[in-house]
Short mmCIF file of C-alpha atoms in Angstrom, two decimals:
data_model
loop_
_atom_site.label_atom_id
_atom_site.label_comp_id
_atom_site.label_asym_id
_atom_site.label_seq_id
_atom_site.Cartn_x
_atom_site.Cartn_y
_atom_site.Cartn_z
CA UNK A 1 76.06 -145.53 -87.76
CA UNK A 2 75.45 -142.34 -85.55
CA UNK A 3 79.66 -141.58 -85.62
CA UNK A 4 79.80 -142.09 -89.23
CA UNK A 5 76.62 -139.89 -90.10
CA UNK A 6 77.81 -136.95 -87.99
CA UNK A 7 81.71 -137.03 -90.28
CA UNK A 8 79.47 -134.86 -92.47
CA UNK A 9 79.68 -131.95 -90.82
CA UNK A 10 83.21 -130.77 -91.08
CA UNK A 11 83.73 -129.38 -87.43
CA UNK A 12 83.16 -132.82 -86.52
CA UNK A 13 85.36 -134.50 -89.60
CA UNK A 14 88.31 -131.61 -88.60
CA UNK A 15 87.81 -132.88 -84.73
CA UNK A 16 88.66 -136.81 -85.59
CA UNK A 17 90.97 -136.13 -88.49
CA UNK A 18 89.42 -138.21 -90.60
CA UNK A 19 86.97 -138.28 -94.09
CA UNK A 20 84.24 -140.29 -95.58
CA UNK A 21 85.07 -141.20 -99.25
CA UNK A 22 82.53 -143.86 -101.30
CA UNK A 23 82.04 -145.35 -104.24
CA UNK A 24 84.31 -148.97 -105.61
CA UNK A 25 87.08 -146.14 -107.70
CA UNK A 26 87.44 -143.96 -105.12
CA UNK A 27 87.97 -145.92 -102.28
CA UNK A 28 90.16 -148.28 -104.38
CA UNK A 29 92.49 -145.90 -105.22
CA UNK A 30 93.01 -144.44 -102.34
CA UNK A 31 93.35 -147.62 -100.43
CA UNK A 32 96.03 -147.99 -103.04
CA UNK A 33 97.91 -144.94 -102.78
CA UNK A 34 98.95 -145.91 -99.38
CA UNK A 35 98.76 -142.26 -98.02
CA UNK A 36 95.60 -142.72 -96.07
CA UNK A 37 95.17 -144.92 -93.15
CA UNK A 38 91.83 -146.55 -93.27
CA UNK A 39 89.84 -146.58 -90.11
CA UNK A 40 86.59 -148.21 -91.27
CA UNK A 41 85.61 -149.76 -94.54
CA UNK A 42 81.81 -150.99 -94.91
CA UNK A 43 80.56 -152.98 -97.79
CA UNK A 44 78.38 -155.38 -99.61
CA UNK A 45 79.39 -158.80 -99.34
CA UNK A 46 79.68 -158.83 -103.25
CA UNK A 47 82.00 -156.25 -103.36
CA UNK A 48 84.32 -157.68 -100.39
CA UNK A 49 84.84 -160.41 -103.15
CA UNK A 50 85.46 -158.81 -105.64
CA UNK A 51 87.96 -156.58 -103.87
CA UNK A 52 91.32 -158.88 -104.94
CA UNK A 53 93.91 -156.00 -105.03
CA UNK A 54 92.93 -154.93 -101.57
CA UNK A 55 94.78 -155.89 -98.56
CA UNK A 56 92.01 -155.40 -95.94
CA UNK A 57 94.46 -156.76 -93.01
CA UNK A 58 95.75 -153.01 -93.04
CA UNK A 59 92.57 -151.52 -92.48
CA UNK A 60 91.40 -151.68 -88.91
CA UNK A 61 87.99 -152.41 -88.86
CA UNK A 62 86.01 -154.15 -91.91
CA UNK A 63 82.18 -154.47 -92.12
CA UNK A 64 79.94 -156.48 -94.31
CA UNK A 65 77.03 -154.70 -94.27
CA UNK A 66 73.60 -154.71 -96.08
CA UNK A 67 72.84 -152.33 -99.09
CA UNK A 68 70.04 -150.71 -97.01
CA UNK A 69 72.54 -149.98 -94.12
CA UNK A 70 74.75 -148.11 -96.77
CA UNK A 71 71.72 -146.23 -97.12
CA UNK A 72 71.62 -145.02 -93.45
CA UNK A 73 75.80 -143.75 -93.47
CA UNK A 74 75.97 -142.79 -96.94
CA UNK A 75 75.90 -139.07 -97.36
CA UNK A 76 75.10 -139.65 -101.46
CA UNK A 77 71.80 -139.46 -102.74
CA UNK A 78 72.25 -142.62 -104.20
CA UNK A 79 75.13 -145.07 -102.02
CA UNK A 80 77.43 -147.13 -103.52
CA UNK A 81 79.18 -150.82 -102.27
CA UNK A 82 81.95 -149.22 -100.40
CA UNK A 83 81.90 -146.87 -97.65
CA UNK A 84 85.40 -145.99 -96.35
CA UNK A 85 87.05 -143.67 -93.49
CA UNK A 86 90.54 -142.32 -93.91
CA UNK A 87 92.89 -140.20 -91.92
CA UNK A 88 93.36 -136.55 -93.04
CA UNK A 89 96.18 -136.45 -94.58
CA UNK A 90 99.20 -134.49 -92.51
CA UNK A 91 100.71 -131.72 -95.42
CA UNK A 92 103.84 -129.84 -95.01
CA UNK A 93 104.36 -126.30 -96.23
CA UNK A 94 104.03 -126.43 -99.89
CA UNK A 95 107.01 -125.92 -102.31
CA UNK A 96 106.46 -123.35 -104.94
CA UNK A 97 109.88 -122.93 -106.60
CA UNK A 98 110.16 -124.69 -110.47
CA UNK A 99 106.52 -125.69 -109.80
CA UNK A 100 102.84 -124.21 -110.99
CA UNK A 101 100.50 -124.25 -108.18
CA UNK A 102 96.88 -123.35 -108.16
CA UNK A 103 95.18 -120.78 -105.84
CA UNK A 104 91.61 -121.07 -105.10
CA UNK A 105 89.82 -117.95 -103.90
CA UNK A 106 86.15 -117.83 -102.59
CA UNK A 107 85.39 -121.89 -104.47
CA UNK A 108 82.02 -122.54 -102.26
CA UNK A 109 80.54 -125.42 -104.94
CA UNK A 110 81.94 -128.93 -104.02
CA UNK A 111 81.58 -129.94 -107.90
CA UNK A 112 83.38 -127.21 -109.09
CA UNK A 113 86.45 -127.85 -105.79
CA UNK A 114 86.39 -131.90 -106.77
CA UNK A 115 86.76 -131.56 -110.53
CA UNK A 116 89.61 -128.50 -109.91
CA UNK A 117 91.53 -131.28 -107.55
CA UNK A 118 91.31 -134.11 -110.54
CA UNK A 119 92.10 -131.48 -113.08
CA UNK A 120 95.44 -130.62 -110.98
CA UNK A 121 95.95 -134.38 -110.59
CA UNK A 122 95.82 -134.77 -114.92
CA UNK A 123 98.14 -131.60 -115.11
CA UNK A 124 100.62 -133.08 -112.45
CA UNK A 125 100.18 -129.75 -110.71
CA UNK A 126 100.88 -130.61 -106.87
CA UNK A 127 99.63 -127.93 -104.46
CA UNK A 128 96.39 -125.89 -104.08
CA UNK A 129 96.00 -123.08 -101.78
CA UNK A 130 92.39 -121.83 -101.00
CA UNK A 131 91.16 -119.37 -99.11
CA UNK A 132 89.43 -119.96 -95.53
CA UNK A 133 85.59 -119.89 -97.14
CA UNK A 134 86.56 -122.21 -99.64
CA UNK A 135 84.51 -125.45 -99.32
CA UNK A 136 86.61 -128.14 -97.50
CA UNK A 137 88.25 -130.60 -99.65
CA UNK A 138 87.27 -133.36 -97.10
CA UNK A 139 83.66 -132.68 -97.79
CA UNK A 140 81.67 -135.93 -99.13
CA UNK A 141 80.67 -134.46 -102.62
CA UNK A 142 84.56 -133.09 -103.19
CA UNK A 143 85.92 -136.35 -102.22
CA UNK A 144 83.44 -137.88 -104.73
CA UNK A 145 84.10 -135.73 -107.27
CA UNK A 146 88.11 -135.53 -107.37
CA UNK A 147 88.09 -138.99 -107.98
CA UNK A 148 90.91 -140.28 -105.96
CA UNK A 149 93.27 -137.06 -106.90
CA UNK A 150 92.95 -136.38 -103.32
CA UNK A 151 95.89 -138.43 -102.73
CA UNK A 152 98.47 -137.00 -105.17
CA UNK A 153 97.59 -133.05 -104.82
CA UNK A 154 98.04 -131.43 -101.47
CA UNK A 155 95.61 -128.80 -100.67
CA UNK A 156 95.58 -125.89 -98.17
CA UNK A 157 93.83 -123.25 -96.32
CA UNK A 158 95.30 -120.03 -95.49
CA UNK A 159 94.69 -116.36 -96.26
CA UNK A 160 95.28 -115.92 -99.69
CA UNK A 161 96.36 -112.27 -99.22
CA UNK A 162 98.48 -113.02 -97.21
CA UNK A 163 100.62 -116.30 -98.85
CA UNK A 164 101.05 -113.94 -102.07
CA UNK A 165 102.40 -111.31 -99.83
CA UNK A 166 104.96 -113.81 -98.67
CA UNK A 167 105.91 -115.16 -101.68
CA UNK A 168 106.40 -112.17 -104.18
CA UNK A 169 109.19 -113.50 -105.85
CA UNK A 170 106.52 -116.11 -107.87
CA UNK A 171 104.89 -114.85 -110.70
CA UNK A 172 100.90 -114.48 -110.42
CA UNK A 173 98.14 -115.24 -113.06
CA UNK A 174 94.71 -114.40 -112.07
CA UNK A 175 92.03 -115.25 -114.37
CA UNK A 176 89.75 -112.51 -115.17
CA UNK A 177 87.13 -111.57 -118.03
CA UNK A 178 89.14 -108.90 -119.19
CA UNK A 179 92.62 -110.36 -119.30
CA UNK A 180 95.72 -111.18 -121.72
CA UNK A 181 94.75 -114.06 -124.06
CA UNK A 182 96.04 -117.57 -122.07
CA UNK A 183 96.89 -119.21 -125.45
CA UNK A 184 99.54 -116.00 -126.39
CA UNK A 185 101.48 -116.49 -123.12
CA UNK A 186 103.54 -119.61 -123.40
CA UNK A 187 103.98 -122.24 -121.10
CA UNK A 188 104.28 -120.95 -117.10
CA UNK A 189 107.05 -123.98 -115.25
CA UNK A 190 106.78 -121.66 -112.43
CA UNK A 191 103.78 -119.29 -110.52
CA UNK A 192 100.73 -118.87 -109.07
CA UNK A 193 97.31 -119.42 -111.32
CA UNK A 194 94.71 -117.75 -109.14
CA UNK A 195 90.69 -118.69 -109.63
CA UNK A 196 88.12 -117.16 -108.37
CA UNK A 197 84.85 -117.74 -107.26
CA UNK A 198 82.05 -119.09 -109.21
CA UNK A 199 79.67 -116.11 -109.00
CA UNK A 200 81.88 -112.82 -107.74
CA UNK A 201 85.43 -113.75 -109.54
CA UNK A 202 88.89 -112.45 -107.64
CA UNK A 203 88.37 -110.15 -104.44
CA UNK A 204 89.80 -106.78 -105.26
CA UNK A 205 92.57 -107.15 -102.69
CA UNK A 206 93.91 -109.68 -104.59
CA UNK A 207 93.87 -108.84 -107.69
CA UNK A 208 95.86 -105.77 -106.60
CA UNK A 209 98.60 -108.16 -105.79
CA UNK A 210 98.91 -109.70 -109.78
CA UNK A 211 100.73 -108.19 -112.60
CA UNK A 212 99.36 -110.54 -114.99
CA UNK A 213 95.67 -111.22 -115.60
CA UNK A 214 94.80 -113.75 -118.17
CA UNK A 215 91.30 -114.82 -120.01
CA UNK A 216 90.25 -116.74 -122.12
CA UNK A 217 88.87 -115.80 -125.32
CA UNK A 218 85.15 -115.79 -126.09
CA UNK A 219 83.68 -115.88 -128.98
CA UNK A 220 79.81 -116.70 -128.10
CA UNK A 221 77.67 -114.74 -125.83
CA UNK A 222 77.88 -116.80 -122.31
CA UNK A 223 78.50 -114.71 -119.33
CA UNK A 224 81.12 -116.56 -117.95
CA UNK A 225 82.52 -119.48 -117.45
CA UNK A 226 82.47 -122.51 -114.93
CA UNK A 227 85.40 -122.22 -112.27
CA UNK A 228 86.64 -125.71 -113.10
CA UNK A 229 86.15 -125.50 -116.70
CA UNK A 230 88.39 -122.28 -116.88
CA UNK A 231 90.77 -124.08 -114.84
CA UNK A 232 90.78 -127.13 -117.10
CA UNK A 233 90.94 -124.79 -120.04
CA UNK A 234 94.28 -122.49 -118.94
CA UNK A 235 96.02 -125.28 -117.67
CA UNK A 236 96.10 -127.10 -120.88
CA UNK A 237 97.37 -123.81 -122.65
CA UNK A 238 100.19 -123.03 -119.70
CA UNK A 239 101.08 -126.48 -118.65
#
């Protein structure tokens, strides 16, 4: 209990190499993507049973456990039937060429970093780069929230700055309020769509680094709109 409460903090999750994910769906799925050993899986009796597509000889250790243990490992408010941990998984350098990849900069809300990973996951886009003080994708609420995309988008963290630098030759759209309308541009099959973060947008010393800003149109009053949204939003207009 003590080992799998302290895999919320992420020093301790990055030290191990492994993730808490819960709930029937997610767990599920990635148990059935196959790109995720599973270490430990706890759960109710009921929903052992019910489990038929699961092969639980390839998990390593399997516990049937009582609801109100759940309740002591969970790091929900409310837990589910399934608590599972997985190995990290190990990502290669992403590929950028003939593909449109997503670049993160500054996302701090696990909501917002878990719905941007399913979105990806709808748009078949493959590869997210964040930025260092992005919120870790193996945090509990992001894992929750992406749904299971984890295992078909890879995600990285690296210094934003820095990757565009070293990959100039790819075309960069940031999305700003003050940007060329998304739905005039035309599908993008290649290049870097750059969001920012939920409060403060782009850092400067990015957006000195991209020749094409893009927004999307506004026709109410609202200040701005949620990171994921946008994302959701420009993805359907470019992809």
């Amino acid at each position: 209990i003590k080992y799998i409460q302290s895999l919320g903090h992420k020093k301790l999750r990055d030290e191990k190499g492994v993730f808490i994910a819960e709930g029937p769906k997610v767990v599920e799925e990635l148990l059935l993507s196959q790109k995720f050993k599973c270490h430990v899986l706890c759960s109710t009796k009921q929903w052992l049973g019910s489990a038929k597509t699961i092969n639980l000889s390839q998990i390593t250790e399997v516990h049937a456990v009582e609801l109100f243990e759940l309740e002591k490992i969970s790091q929900l408010a409310t837990p589910h039937d399934v608590l599972a941990i997985f190995s990290q998984k190990e990502i290669v350098a992403p590929v950028l060429t003939k593909k449109l990849s997503i670049i993160l900069d500054g996302i701090r809300d696990p909501g917002n970093m878990g719905t941007i990973i399913r979105i990806a996951d709808w748009f078949a886009v493959e590869n997210i780069i964040c930025s260092v003080d992005s919120v870790d994708c193996y945090n509990p609420k992001v894992v929750q929230a992406s749904m299971g995309s984890l295992s078909r988008v890879n995600v990285f963290y690296m210094d934003v700055h820095d990757f565009i630098l070293a990959n100039q030759s790819i075309h960069v759209y940031a999305a700003t309020l003050g940007g060329k309308n998304v739905f005039t541009i035309g599908k993008v099959p290649e290049g870097l769509l750059v969001i920012g973060n939920e409060s403060t947008g782009i850092r400067d010393n990015i957006l000195e680094l991209v020749k094409n800003e893009i927004s999307i149109p506004r026709l109410g009053k609202a200040e701005s709109l949620n990171a994921a949204v946008a994302c959701g939003i420009i993805l359907a207009s470019i992809r």
